[in-house]
PDB file of C-alpha atoms and ligand atoms in Angstrom:
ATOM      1  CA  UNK A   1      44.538 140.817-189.471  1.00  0.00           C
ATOM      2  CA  UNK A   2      46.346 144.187-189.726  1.00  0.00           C
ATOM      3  CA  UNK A   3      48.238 143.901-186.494  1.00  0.00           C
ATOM      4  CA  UNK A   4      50.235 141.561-188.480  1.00  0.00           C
ATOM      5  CA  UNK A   5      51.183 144.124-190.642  1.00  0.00           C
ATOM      6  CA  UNK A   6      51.442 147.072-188.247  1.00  0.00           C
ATOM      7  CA  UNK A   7      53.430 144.356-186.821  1.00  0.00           C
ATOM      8  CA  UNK A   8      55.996 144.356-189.769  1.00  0.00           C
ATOM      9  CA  UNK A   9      55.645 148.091-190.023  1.00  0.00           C
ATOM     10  CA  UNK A  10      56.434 148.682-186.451  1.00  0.00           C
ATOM     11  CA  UNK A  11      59.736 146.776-186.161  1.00  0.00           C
ATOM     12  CA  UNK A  12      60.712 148.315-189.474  1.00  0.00           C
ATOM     13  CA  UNK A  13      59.722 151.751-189.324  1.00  0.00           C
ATOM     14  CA  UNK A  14      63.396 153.333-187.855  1.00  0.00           C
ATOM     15  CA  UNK A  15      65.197 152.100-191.233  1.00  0.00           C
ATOM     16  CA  UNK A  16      63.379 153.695-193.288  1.00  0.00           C
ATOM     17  CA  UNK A  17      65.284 156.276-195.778  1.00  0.00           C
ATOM     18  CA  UNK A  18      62.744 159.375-196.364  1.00  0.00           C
ATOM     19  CA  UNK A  19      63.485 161.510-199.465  1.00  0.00           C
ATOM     20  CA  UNK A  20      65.297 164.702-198.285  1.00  0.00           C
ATOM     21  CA  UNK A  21      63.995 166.435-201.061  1.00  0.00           C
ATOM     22  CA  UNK A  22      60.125 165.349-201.163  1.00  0.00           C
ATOM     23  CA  UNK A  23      57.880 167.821-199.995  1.00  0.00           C
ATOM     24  CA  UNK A  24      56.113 165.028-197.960  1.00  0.00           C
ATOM     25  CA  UNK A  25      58.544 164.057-194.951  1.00  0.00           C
ATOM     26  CA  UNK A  26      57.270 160.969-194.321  1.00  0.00           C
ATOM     27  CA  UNK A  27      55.850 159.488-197.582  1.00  0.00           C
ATOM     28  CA  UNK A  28      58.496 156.249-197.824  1.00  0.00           C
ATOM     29  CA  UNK A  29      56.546 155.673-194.368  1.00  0.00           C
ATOM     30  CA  UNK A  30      53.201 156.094-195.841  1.00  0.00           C
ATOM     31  CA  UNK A  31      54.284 153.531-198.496  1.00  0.00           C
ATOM     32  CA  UNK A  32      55.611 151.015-196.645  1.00  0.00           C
ATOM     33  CA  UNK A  33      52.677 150.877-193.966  1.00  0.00           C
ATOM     34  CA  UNK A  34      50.428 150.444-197.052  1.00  0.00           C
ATOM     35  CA  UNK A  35      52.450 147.614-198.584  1.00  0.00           C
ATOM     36  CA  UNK A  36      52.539 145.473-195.642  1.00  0.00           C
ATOM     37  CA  UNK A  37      49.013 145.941-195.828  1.00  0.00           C
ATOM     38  CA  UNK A  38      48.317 144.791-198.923  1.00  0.00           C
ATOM     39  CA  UNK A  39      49.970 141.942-198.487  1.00  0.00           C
ATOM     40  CA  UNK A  40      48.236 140.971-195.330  1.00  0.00           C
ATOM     41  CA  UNK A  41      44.921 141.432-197.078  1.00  0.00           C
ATOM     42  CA  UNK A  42      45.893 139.350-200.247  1.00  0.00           C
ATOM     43  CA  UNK A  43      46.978 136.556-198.335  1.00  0.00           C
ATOM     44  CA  UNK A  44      43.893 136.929-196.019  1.00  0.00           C
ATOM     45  CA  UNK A  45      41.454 136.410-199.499  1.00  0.00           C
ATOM     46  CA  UNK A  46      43.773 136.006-201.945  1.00  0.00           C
ATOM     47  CA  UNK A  47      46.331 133.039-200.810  1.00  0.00           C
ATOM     48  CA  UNK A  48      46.021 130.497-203.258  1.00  0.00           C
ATOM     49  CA  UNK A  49      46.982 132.817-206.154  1.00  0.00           C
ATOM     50  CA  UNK A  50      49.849 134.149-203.858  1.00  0.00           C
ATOM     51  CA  UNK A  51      52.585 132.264-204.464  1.00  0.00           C
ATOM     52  CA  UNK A  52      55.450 133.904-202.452  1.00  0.00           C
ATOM     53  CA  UNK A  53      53.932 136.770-200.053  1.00  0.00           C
ATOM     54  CA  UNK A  54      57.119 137.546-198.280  1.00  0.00           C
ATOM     55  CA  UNK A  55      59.502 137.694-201.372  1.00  0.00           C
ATOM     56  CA  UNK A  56      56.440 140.013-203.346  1.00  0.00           C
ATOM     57  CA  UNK A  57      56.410 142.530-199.807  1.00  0.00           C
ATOM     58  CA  UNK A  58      60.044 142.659-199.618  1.00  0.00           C
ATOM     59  CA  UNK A  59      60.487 143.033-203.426  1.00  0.00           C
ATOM     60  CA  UNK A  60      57.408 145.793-203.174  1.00  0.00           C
ATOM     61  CA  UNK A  61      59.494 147.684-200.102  1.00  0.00           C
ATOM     62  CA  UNK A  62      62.853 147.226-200.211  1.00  0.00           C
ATOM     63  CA  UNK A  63      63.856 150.321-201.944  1.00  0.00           C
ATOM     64  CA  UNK A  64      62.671 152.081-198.858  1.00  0.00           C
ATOM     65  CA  UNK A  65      65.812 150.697-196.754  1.00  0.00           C
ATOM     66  CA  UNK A  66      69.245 151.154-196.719  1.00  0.00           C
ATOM     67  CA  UNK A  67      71.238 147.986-198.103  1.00  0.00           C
ATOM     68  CA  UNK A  68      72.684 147.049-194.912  1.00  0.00           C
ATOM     69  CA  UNK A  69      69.054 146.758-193.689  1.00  0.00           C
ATOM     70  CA  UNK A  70      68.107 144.185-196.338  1.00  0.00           C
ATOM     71  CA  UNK A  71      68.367 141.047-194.791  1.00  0.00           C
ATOM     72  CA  UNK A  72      66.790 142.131-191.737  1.00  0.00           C
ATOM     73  CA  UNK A  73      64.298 143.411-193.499  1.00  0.00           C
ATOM     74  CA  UNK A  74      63.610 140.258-195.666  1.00  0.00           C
ATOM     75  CA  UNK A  75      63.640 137.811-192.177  1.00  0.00           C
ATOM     76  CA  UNK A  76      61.290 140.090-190.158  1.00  0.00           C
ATOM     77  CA  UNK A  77      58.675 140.011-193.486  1.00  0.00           C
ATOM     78  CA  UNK A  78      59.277 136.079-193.171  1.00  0.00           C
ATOM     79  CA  UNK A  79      58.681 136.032-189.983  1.00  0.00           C
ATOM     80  CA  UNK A  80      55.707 137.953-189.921  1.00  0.00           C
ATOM     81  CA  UNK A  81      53.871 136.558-192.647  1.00  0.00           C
ATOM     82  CA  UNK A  82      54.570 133.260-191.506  1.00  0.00           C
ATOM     83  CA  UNK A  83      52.749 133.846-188.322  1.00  0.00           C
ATOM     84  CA  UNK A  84      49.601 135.488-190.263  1.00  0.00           C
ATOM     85  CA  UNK A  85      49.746 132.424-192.643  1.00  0.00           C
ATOM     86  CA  UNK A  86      49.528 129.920-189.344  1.00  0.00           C
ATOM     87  CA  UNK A  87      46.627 132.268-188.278  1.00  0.00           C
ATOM     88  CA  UNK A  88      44.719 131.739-191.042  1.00  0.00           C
ATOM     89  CA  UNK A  89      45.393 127.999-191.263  1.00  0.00           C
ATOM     90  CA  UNK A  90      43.838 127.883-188.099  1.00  0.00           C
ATOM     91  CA  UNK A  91      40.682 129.933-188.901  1.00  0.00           C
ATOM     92  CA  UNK A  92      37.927 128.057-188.658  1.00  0.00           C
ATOM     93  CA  UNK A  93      36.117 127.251-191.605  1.00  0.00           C
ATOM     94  CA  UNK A  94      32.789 129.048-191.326  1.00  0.00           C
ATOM     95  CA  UNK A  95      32.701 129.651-195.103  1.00  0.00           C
ATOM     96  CA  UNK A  96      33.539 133.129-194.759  1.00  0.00           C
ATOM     97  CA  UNK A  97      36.933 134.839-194.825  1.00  0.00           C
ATOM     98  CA  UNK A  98      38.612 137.135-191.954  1.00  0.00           C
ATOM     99  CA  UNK A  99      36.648 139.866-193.623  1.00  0.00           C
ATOM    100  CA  UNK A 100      33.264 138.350-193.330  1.00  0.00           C
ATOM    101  CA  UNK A 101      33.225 137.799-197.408  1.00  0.00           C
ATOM    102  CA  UNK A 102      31.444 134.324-198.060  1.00  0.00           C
ATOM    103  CA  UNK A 103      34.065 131.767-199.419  1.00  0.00           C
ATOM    104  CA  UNK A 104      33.589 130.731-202.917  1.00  0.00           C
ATOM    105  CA  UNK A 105      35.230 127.004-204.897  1.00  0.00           C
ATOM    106  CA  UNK A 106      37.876 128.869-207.072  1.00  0.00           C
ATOM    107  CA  UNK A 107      36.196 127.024-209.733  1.00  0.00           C
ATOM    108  CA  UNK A 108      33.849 127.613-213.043  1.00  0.00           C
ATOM    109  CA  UNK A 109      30.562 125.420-213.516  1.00  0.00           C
ATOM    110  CA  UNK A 110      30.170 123.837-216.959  1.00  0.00           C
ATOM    111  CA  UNK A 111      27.894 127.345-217.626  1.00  0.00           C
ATOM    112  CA  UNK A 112      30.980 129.436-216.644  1.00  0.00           C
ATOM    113  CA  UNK A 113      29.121 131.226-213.511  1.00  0.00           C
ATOM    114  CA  UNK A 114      31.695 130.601-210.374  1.00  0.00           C
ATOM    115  CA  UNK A 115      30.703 127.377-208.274  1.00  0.00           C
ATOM    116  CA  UNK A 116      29.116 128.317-205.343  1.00  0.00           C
ATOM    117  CA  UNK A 117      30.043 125.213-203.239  1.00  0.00           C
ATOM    118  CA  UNK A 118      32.175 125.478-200.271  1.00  0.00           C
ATOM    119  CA  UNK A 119      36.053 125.403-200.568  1.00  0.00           C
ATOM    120  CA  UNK A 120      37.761 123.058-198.832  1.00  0.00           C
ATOM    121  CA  UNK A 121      40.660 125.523-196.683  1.00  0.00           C
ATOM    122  CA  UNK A 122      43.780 123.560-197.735  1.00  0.00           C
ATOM    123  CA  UNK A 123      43.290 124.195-201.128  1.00  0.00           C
ATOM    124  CA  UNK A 124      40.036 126.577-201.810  1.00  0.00           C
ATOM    125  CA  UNK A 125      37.865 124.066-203.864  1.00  0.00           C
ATOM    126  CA  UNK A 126      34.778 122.435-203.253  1.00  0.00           C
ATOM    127  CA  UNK A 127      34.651 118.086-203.149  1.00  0.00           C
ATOM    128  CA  UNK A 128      33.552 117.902-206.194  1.00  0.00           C
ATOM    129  CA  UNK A 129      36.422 119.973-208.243  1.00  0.00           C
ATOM    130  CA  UNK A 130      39.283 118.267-205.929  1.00  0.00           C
ATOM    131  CA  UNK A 131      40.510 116.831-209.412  1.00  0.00           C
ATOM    132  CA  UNK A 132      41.440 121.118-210.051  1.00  0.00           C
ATOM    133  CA  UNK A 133      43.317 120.882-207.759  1.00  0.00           C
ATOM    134  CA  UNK A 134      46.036 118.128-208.104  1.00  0.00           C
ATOM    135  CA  UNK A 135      46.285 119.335-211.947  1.00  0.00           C
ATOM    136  CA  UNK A 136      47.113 122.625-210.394  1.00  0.00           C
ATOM    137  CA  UNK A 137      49.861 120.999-207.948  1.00  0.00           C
ATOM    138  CA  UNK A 138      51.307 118.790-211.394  1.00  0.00           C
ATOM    139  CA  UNK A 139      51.590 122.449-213.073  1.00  0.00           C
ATOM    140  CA  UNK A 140      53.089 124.228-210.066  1.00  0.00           C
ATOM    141  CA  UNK A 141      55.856 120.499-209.947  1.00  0.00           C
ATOM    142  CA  UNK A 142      56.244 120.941-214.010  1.00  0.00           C
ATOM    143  CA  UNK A 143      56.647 124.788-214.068  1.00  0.00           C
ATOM    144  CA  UNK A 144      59.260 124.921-211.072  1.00  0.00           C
TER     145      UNK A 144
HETATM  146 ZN1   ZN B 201      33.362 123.669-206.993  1.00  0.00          ZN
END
């Protein structure tokens, strides 16, 4: 997963500003590096609470660049994370993620322990709590 965001790092990495003043010559580097990770890992296990990956990155980084940068910036992040996001789309699904952590229903049994059923990919919850799901999609339609 992390060439994606060596990837991003890679075709960013000459616009970078460093801090003239910071000790640490290459710390904006450091940060940004890290960032992209992040984001590659959250929306590796994480995706269905991640709404907007590229506009969270670029919002997390974009400090680091000089404002005539920005826009590149933004569509190479797109571009990027789109690509990871069709990756993982095509995983297949073994029931466990990229990282070899067993996949889980996003939902609570009527005890309140996590269900333990198998998510379906397109929307990470077992058959039997589909019904989660389009309430979920009404909220995300009424909130927006
Ligand atoms: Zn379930």
């Amino acid at each position: 997963m992390y060439r994606f965001s060596r990837a991003i790092y890679r075709e960013l990495a000459d616009e970078i500003i460093e801090d003239p003043h910071s000790a640490c010559t290459h710390a904006h580097h450091e940060r940004v590096l890290r960032a992209c990770e992040a984001a590659i890992e959250r929306l590796a296990t994480d995706r269905h609470y991640f709404a907007r990956p590229a506009r969270t990155l670029f919002s997390d980084i974009r400090a680091y660049f000089p404002i005539t940068a920005q826009s590149r910036v933004l569509h190479v992040i797109e571009r990027y994370l789109a690509f990871a996001d069709e990756f993982l789309r095509r995983e297949p699904n073994n029931g466990y993620d990229v990282y070899g952590n067993p996949l889980q229903c996003r939902a609570s049994t009527r005890k309140g322990t996590p269900c333990q059923r198998m998510p379906l990919p397109h929307n990470g919850y077992c058959p039997s709590h589909q019904h989660l799901a389009e309430t979920e999609e009404l909220e995300s339609w009424v909130a927006a």
